[in-house]
């Protein structure tokens, strides 16, 4: 692929490239649109944890706001001094499983309520695991395996990011309001696919217009009684009241973190899954933005910065931070891959985080609207993942076998973990899902004594519940052991579009160059 073809490919994919800066007024709306794509997950994680900890309502509001502040600062850091991709950072579901295990464990700290003690142990676990992630990133461990990752591996992993949310409650709940979900999806499809050539407004803002249109319908229906209270589409306007006008979160606001080795080990399993997911996200955002695949140096800086963001998250008292797939789907729908726009969105997160009323307005967006967003955006991510197969020989039975097994295993094994949890729940909490899983490993002949240890079992249990982690490891193992040529695996063609290490420079290196200094240590090589 020559330079002209690369430029044509980029122009066909995006309206605004990574380095483009749209006019400020337009960037503000585009940034808010990017932000709105991730509200569902960034609200769901703190609410789940707050409920399990028994956190008081007034503290929960501050807890949720802190998540948005951390998300905004982490996004600014990643887009400025990290990998510099236009990708939002937010609360990770991959780290939610170990977080739930920690906050449901009975721990006590003299003089503190139960929820506060649990939160401090959660903070300690995140900080401990995050420090290892920082080392993994900046010492270049992830980048070293970059050369062993072909499109045969990356394609199913990215596709599984999109497929992982097909069963989300906002989509498949038996009591869902399919009228509102369908309306949201219909509006996004009409604006982005049919009216995009009529006006640039429809082309650039299909998500924002879709959310606004569906929200207005839900608001009118709720106010007039057409949508009854208790319906998933109902808007409770009473939730808009707040006694706190401004609350600025700060480090150690809940107290000094507490550390326990078992908690840290469990959390690292979640961090490991997060690293795998982020690795795939970097490839997805590069692909959908019309630029070359990320170099190992860019990957290392991205993972290292995510580790630092997790340390910051632990100090602030939230549930972690990682790259979000949601706004990658938004790039596909809108063609807006501008880093500047995402940074504007990060500033919007900071404002929402410190002004509780704004957060409460955002929180009124009903679940069915979020479900409609998920279908549109995560479908895009599935397609982006599969598009990497253009570099692969699809007439090769070897490649088809590996891709098929990776996709199937990536869906089946997490489903098994979910069924184990469901079986434990039916036993009236006689045993947790982890305990049942661990017992099954202990019964494995010959290696049961190793697999059944708490460290190994907990790692397998947490990582095995993350679709892209399972699919990625299966594809990686098979692609690097089953015989196949570089051309057959797509490595030859992919090498031609992968940026070289010297094409990426961190913010520290750019400042150093301007000052005439040498390359700083730990540059991610």
XYZ file of C-alpha atoms in Angstrom:
525
model
C 0.000 0.000 0.000
C 1.679 3.279 -1.106
C 1.372 6.680 0.595
C -1.405 7.867 -1.733
C -3.509 4.792 -0.977
C -2.926 5.302 2.761
C -4.118 8.903 2.524
C -7.170 7.904 0.504
C -7.978 5.192 3.077
C -7.715 7.727 5.914
C -9.939 10.254 4.134
C -12.553 7.582 3.544
C -12.632 6.653 7.221
C -12.591 9.945 9.117
C -13.880 13.494 8.868
C -11.379 14.810 11.397
C -8.071 12.986 11.855
C -6.205 12.467 15.117
C -4.209 15.700 14.842
C -7.035 17.847 13.449
C -8.586 20.621 15.574
C -12.177 21.474 14.560
C -13.497 24.945 15.484
C -13.942 25.284 19.258
C -17.737 25.606 19.194
C -18.009 22.458 17.094
C -15.391 20.670 19.193
C -17.404 21.293 22.360
C -20.466 19.546 20.937
C -18.357 16.753 19.463
C -16.536 16.330 22.783
C -19.801 16.103 24.718
C -20.967 13.519 22.180
C -17.861 11.409 22.859
C -18.458 11.762 26.574
C -22.093 10.672 26.325
C -21.066 7.368 24.758
C -19.464 6.184 28.003
C -21.857 7.464 30.654
C -23.628 4.126 31.090
C -20.516 2.213 32.109
C -18.943 5.048 34.087
C -22.097 5.370 36.187
C -22.821 1.640 36.457
C -19.462 0.683 38.026
C -19.606 3.116 40.996
C -23.304 2.396 41.599
C -22.640 -1.368 41.709
C -19.774 -0.926 44.167
C -21.642 1.627 46.297
C -24.622 -0.710 46.621
C -22.458 -3.675 47.633
C -20.600 -1.590 50.220
C -23.803 -0.169 51.686
C -22.626 3.376 50.990
C -24.969 6.202 52.140
C -26.779 8.138 49.391
C -24.973 11.435 50.004
C -21.590 9.689 49.868
C -22.614 7.774 46.733
C -23.180 11.056 44.870
C -19.620 12.149 45.729
C -18.334 8.664 44.834
C -19.882 8.842 41.347
C -18.563 12.374 40.829
C -15.072 11.223 41.740
C -15.228 8.574 39.009
C -15.883 11.283 36.417
C -13.080 13.492 37.705
C -10.645 10.562 37.564
C -11.907 9.684 34.079
C -11.387 13.246 32.854
C -7.872 13.592 34.277
C -6.849 10.112 33.052
C -8.152 10.920 29.557
C -6.233 14.202 29.441
C -3.083 12.416 30.619
C -3.385 9.583 28.081
C -4.140 11.850 25.126
C -1.406 14.331 26.073
C 1.541 12.404 27.535
C 0.460 8.766 27.080
C -0.148 7.030 23.759
C -1.814 10.237 22.404
C -4.667 8.311 20.787
C -8.182 9.834 20.864
C -9.454 7.302 23.375
C -11.405 7.941 26.576
C -10.324 6.464 29.905
C -12.967 5.270 32.366
C -14.008 2.791 35.036
C -13.132 -0.757 33.874
C -15.492 -3.732 33.953
C -12.418 -5.975 33.685
C -11.414 -4.882 37.201
C -14.962 -5.020 38.578
C -14.895 -8.745 39.457
C -11.938 -8.493 41.882
C -13.343 -5.213 43.202
C -16.633 -6.949 44.033
C -14.727 -9.781 45.734
C -12.933 -7.222 47.909
C -15.942 -5.096 48.900
C -18.028 -8.164 49.750
C -15.356 -9.454 52.147
C -15.894 -8.595 55.788
C -13.103 -6.249 56.852
C -12.990 -3.852 59.760
C -11.035 -0.742 60.670
C -11.623 0.619 64.141
C -13.655 3.818 64.152
C -14.792 3.576 60.525
C -18.122 2.399 59.079
C -18.076 -0.849 57.122
C -18.367 0.800 53.683
C -15.382 3.047 54.389
C -13.187 0.173 55.530
C -14.036 -1.851 52.422
C -13.287 1.107 50.172
C -9.867 1.628 51.749
C -8.916 -2.015 51.150
C -10.125 -1.635 47.539
C -7.912 1.433 47.143
C -4.884 -0.443 48.459
C -5.442 -3.342 46.061
C -5.756 -1.024 43.045
C -2.618 0.936 43.932
C -0.584 -2.263 44.454
C -1.678 -3.833 41.163
C -1.305 -0.543 39.292
C 2.337 -0.156 40.290
C 3.051 -3.465 38.571
C 1.152 -2.212 35.503
C 3.349 0.901 35.434
C 6.449 -1.317 35.391
C 4.975 -3.581 32.685
C 4.311 -0.570 30.490
C 7.380 1.598 30.897
C 9.840 -1.292 30.921
C 8.396 -2.369 27.568
C 7.079 -5.830 28.436
C 3.872 -5.493 26.385
C 5.693 -4.070 23.376
C 8.096 -6.997 23.332
C 5.291 -9.382 22.327
C 4.052 -6.979 19.638
C 5.954 -8.848 16.898
C 4.156 -12.079 17.808
C 0.708 -10.568 17.328
C -0.685 -10.912 13.829
C -4.096 -9.820 12.497
C -5.186 -13.417 13.163
C -4.886 -12.587 16.882
C -5.981 -8.954 16.907
C -9.087 -9.397 14.734
C -10.996 -11.771 17.063
C -9.867 -9.856 20.175
C -11.215 -6.528 18.876
C -14.382 -8.240 17.625
C -14.902 -9.743 21.090
C -14.753 -6.262 22.631
C -17.900 -5.468 20.677
C -19.535 -8.832 21.234
C -18.887 -8.703 24.984
C -21.832 -6.380 25.594
C -24.434 -8.121 23.466
C -26.091 -9.496 26.623
C -25.937 -6.263 28.665
C -29.084 -5.685 30.716
C -29.749 -2.398 28.917
C -30.159 -4.472 25.745
C -31.568 -7.871 26.700
C -33.516 -7.270 29.915
C -36.870 -9.066 29.833
C -38.562 -5.899 31.128
C -36.762 -3.553 28.723
C -38.665 -0.824 26.902
C -37.985 -1.889 23.338
C -39.887 1.069 21.915
C -37.399 3.563 23.349
C -34.387 1.361 22.574
C -35.610 0.916 19.011
C -36.261 4.649 18.637
C -32.723 5.480 19.823
C -31.175 2.993 17.419
C -33.431 4.126 14.564
C -32.505 7.782 15.067
C -28.770 7.011 15.132
C -29.043 4.855 11.994
C -31.113 7.447 10.120
C -28.842 10.343 11.061
C -25.532 8.541 10.462
C -26.389 6.426 7.414
C -29.246 8.110 5.506
C -29.096 11.821 6.320
C -25.325 12.160 6.655
C -25.111 13.477 3.073
C -27.992 15.906 3.569
C -26.294 17.993 6.257
C -22.984 17.961 8.122
C -24.979 18.277 11.333
C -26.362 14.769 10.832
C -22.971 13.502 9.718
C -21.075 14.820 12.770
C -23.682 14.552 15.546
C -25.767 11.380 14.981
C -25.229 10.108 18.536
C -25.940 13.443 20.213
C -29.084 13.924 18.111
C -30.195 10.339 18.723
C -29.814 10.638 22.489
C -31.503 14.040 22.605
C -34.446 12.922 20.467
C -35.052 9.727 22.445
C -34.598 11.546 25.795
C -37.211 14.159 24.839
C -39.694 11.415 23.922
C -39.039 9.684 27.260
C -39.325 12.995 29.152
C -42.669 13.897 27.562
C -43.970 10.365 28.058
C -42.946 10.375 31.722
C -44.405 13.842 32.404
C -47.750 12.988 30.786
C -48.090 9.549 32.361
C -47.835 7.669 29.063
C -44.689 6.031 30.458
C -45.563 4.804 33.973
C -43.230 4.928 36.971
C -41.232 1.728 37.184
C -40.861 1.430 33.406
C -37.185 1.350 32.328
C -37.921 4.348 30.086
C -39.382 6.444 32.928
C -37.579 9.660 33.917
C -37.760 10.530 37.598
C -37.426 14.316 37.628
C -37.250 14.230 41.436
C -33.707 12.874 41.110
C -32.584 16.239 39.728
C -32.601 17.830 43.171
C -29.289 18.064 44.984
C -28.170 19.757 48.175
C -24.513 20.048 47.119
C -23.848 22.613 44.407
C -20.120 21.910 44.020
C -17.929 19.109 45.354
C -14.265 18.850 44.386
C -12.873 15.341 45.032
C -9.335 15.091 46.365
C -6.764 12.331 47.025
C -7.221 10.268 50.194
C -10.665 11.801 50.737
C -11.864 8.521 52.304
C -8.692 7.947 54.371
C -5.363 6.150 53.987
C -5.517 3.000 51.767
C -5.176 -0.408 53.422
C -3.106 -3.185 51.855
C -3.637 -6.933 51.834
C -1.610 -9.298 49.644
C -4.498 -11.541 48.576
C -6.548 -8.531 47.501
C -3.616 -7.133 45.484
C -3.079 -10.453 43.688
C -6.765 -10.710 42.799
C -6.806 -7.134 41.524
C -3.736 -7.763 39.361
C -5.698 -10.455 37.519
C -8.212 -7.745 36.664
C -5.403 -5.404 35.610
C -3.975 -8.144 33.372
C -7.352 -8.493 31.634
C -7.484 -4.708 31.338
C -4.069 -4.644 29.643
C -5.204 -7.186 27.046
C -8.363 -5.202 26.390
C -6.443 -1.931 26.078
C -3.952 -3.496 23.674
C -6.853 -4.402 21.406
C -8.414 -0.952 21.876
C -5.231 0.723 20.644
C -5.343 -1.320 17.447
C -9.054 -0.662 17.015
C -8.769 3.110 17.416
C -5.784 3.219 15.048
C -7.622 1.169 12.461
C -10.861 3.132 12.655
C -8.965 6.456 12.647
C -7.282 5.528 9.386
C -3.699 5.468 10.691
C -1.073 2.747 10.901
C -1.121 0.054 13.570
C 0.523 1.218 16.834
C 4.239 0.714 17.346
C 5.520 -1.088 20.407
C 6.715 2.214 21.893
C 3.241 3.751 21.637
C 1.725 0.621 23.192
C 4.214 0.695 26.072
C 3.533 4.350 26.817
C -0.204 3.725 26.721
C -0.070 0.829 29.183
C 2.365 2.693 31.427
C 0.076 5.712 31.534
C -2.904 3.488 32.326
C -0.915 2.165 35.268
C -0.264 5.687 36.518
C -3.957 6.508 36.066
C -4.831 3.464 38.150
C -2.486 4.604 40.912
C -4.225 7.984 40.812
C -7.608 6.222 40.806
C -6.612 4.297 43.919
C -5.513 7.467 45.694
C -8.794 9.172 44.776
C -10.847 6.179 45.924
C -12.535 4.848 42.765
C -12.589 1.496 40.974
C -9.720 1.875 38.504
C -9.212 3.290 35.022
C -8.686 1.834 31.563
C -9.192 2.591 27.865
C -12.833 2.649 26.827
C -14.165 0.976 23.720
C -17.319 3.089 23.621
C -15.879 6.175 21.977
C -14.058 4.002 19.407
C -17.501 3.051 18.141
C -18.413 6.748 18.128
C -15.432 7.461 15.872
C -16.751 4.875 13.434
C -20.219 6.437 13.392
C -19.154 10.081 13.224
C -15.746 10.022 11.559
C -14.427 12.293 14.336
C -11.069 10.928 15.500
C -9.672 14.240 16.738
C -7.564 14.038 19.888
C -8.501 17.673 20.613
C -12.199 16.775 20.592
C -11.662 13.942 23.079
C -9.729 16.312 25.325
C -12.697 18.706 25.238
C -14.856 15.743 26.273
C -12.461 15.079 29.163
C -12.941 18.651 30.369
C -16.709 18.055 30.224
C -16.194 15.019 32.489
C -14.359 17.194 35.012
C -17.220 19.717 35.059
C -19.816 16.992 35.524
C -17.700 15.442 38.272
C -17.525 18.593 40.408
C -21.085 19.862 39.797
C -23.450 17.118 41.028
C -26.509 18.631 39.295
C -24.955 18.046 35.857
C -24.236 14.472 36.810
C -27.815 13.951 37.943
C -29.128 15.270 34.616
C -26.882 12.823 32.747
C -27.989 10.030 35.075
C -31.625 10.516 33.997
C -30.819 9.030 30.580
C -32.862 5.786 30.669
C -31.286 2.364 30.231
C -33.062 1.650 26.915
C -31.348 4.682 25.360
C -27.987 3.363 26.553
C -28.929 -0.027 25.081
C -29.617 1.554 21.699
C -26.225 3.256 21.843
C -24.511 -0.026 22.660
C -26.022 -1.796 19.652
C -24.904 0.941 17.264
C -21.431 1.509 18.677
C -20.325 -1.979 19.636
C -21.561 -3.332 16.330
C -19.094 -0.901 14.764
C -16.271 -2.293 16.907
C -17.061 -5.870 15.844
C -16.833 -4.773 12.218
C -13.565 -2.912 12.827
C -12.074 -6.033 14.386
C -13.086 -8.207 11.478
C -11.777 -5.639 8.982
C -8.224 -6.550 10.090
C -8.749 -9.843 8.294
C -8.232 -8.030 4.972
C -4.491 -8.612 5.550
C -4.949 -12.346 6.248
C -5.166 -15.245 3.809
C -8.778 -16.292 4.351
C -8.353 -19.247 2.013
C -6.069 -20.765 4.654
C -7.823 -23.423 6.743
C -5.235 -22.745 9.458
C -6.354 -19.123 9.829
C -10.060 -19.948 9.715
C -9.593 -22.584 12.404
C -7.731 -20.240 14.771
C -10.129 -17.325 14.287
C -13.167 -19.531 14.781
C -11.815 -21.226 17.912
C -10.757 -17.889 19.427
C -14.184 -16.306 18.866
C -16.063 -19.332 20.164
C -13.855 -19.811 23.236
C -14.002 -16.085 23.944
C -17.794 -16.286 24.196
C -18.163 -19.769 25.733
C -15.717 -19.704 28.654
C -17.013 -16.431 30.167
C -20.538 -17.832 29.747
C -19.413 -20.860 31.757
C -18.055 -18.592 34.504
C -21.391 -16.801 34.551
C -23.233 -20.109 34.911
C -20.975 -21.050 37.830
C -21.928 -17.784 39.537
C -25.609 -18.462 38.848
C -25.304 -21.972 40.284
C -23.707 -20.549 43.433
C -26.554 -18.050 43.791
C -29.127 -20.859 43.569
C -27.359 -22.583 46.475
C -28.418 -19.712 48.752
C -24.863 -18.464 49.174
C -23.652 -21.798 50.597
C -20.663 -21.239 48.316
C -19.525 -18.361 46.122
C -19.011 -18.758 42.380
C -15.259 -18.587 42.936
C -15.353 -21.362 45.520
C -17.269 -23.653 43.137
C -14.848 -22.814 40.326
C -11.842 -23.441 42.548
C -13.219 -26.793 43.672
C -13.596 -27.820 40.037
C -9.949 -26.951 39.398
C -8.838 -28.871 42.482
C -10.508 -32.006 41.094
C -8.467 -31.894 37.872
C -6.175 -34.967 37.788
C -2.416 -34.469 38.288
C -2.413 -30.622 38.267
C -5.353 -29.968 40.599
C -3.107 -29.119 43.535
C -1.511 -26.312 41.486
C -4.668 -25.024 39.789
C -6.583 -25.050 43.051
C -4.248 -22.661 44.845
C -5.911 -19.347 45.626
C -3.573 -17.268 43.455
C -3.880 -19.446 40.336
C -7.594 -20.113 40.745
C -8.421 -16.452 41.322
C -6.412 -15.376 38.283
C -8.108 -17.949 36.035
C -11.511 -17.061 37.462
C -11.163 -13.329 36.811
C -9.367 -13.483 33.454
C -11.688 -16.289 32.292
C -14.659 -13.951 32.685
C -13.279 -11.422 30.159
C -14.149 -12.335 26.564
C -11.313 -10.556 24.826
C -8.742 -11.919 27.292
C -9.838 -15.519 26.693
C -10.098 -15.125 22.914
C -6.784 -13.285 22.764
C -4.862 -15.922 24.701
C -6.347 -18.766 22.636
C -5.565 -16.986 19.351
C -2.068 -16.013 20.525
C -1.181 -19.569 21.562
C -2.463 -21.159 18.364
C -1.172 -18.517 15.942
C 2.351 -18.815 17.335
C 2.464 -22.628 17.453
C 0.496 -23.795 14.399
C 2.813 -23.578 11.346
C 2.051 -20.674 8.997
C 3.977 -18.208 6.823
C 4.224 -14.480 7.563
C 2.248 -13.752 4.398
C -0.428 -16.270 5.362
C -0.817 -14.743 8.840
C -0.980 -11.195 7.499
C 2.244 -10.102 9.185
C 3.913 -9.056 5.947
C 1.110 -6.723 4.849
C 0.536 -5.485 8.382
C 4.209 -4.588 8.808
C 3.835 -2.212 5.883
C 1.165 -0.164 7.690
C 2.582 -0.327 11.232
C 4.174 2.903 12.378
C 7.868 2.720 13.162
C 9.076 3.352 16.694
C 10.615 6.698 15.726
C 7.216 7.943 14.488
C 5.983 8.124 18.080
C 7.533 10.365 20.681
C 6.199 10.943 24.159
C 5.535 14.406 25.539
C 8.622 14.076 27.773
C 10.791 13.285 24.766
C 9.365 16.196 22.749
C 10.131 18.604 25.577
C 13.601 17.070 25.940
C 14.259 17.532 22.214
C 13.220 21.181 22.372
C 15.606 21.700 25.274
C 18.383 19.896 23.420
C 18.592 17.007 25.876
C 19.091 13.293 25.346
C 16.328 10.700 25.308
C 15.050 10.187 28.863
C 15.345 6.788 30.575
C 12.508 4.234 30.530
C 11.181 5.533 27.214
C 9.225 2.359 26.536
C 11.652 0.739 24.093
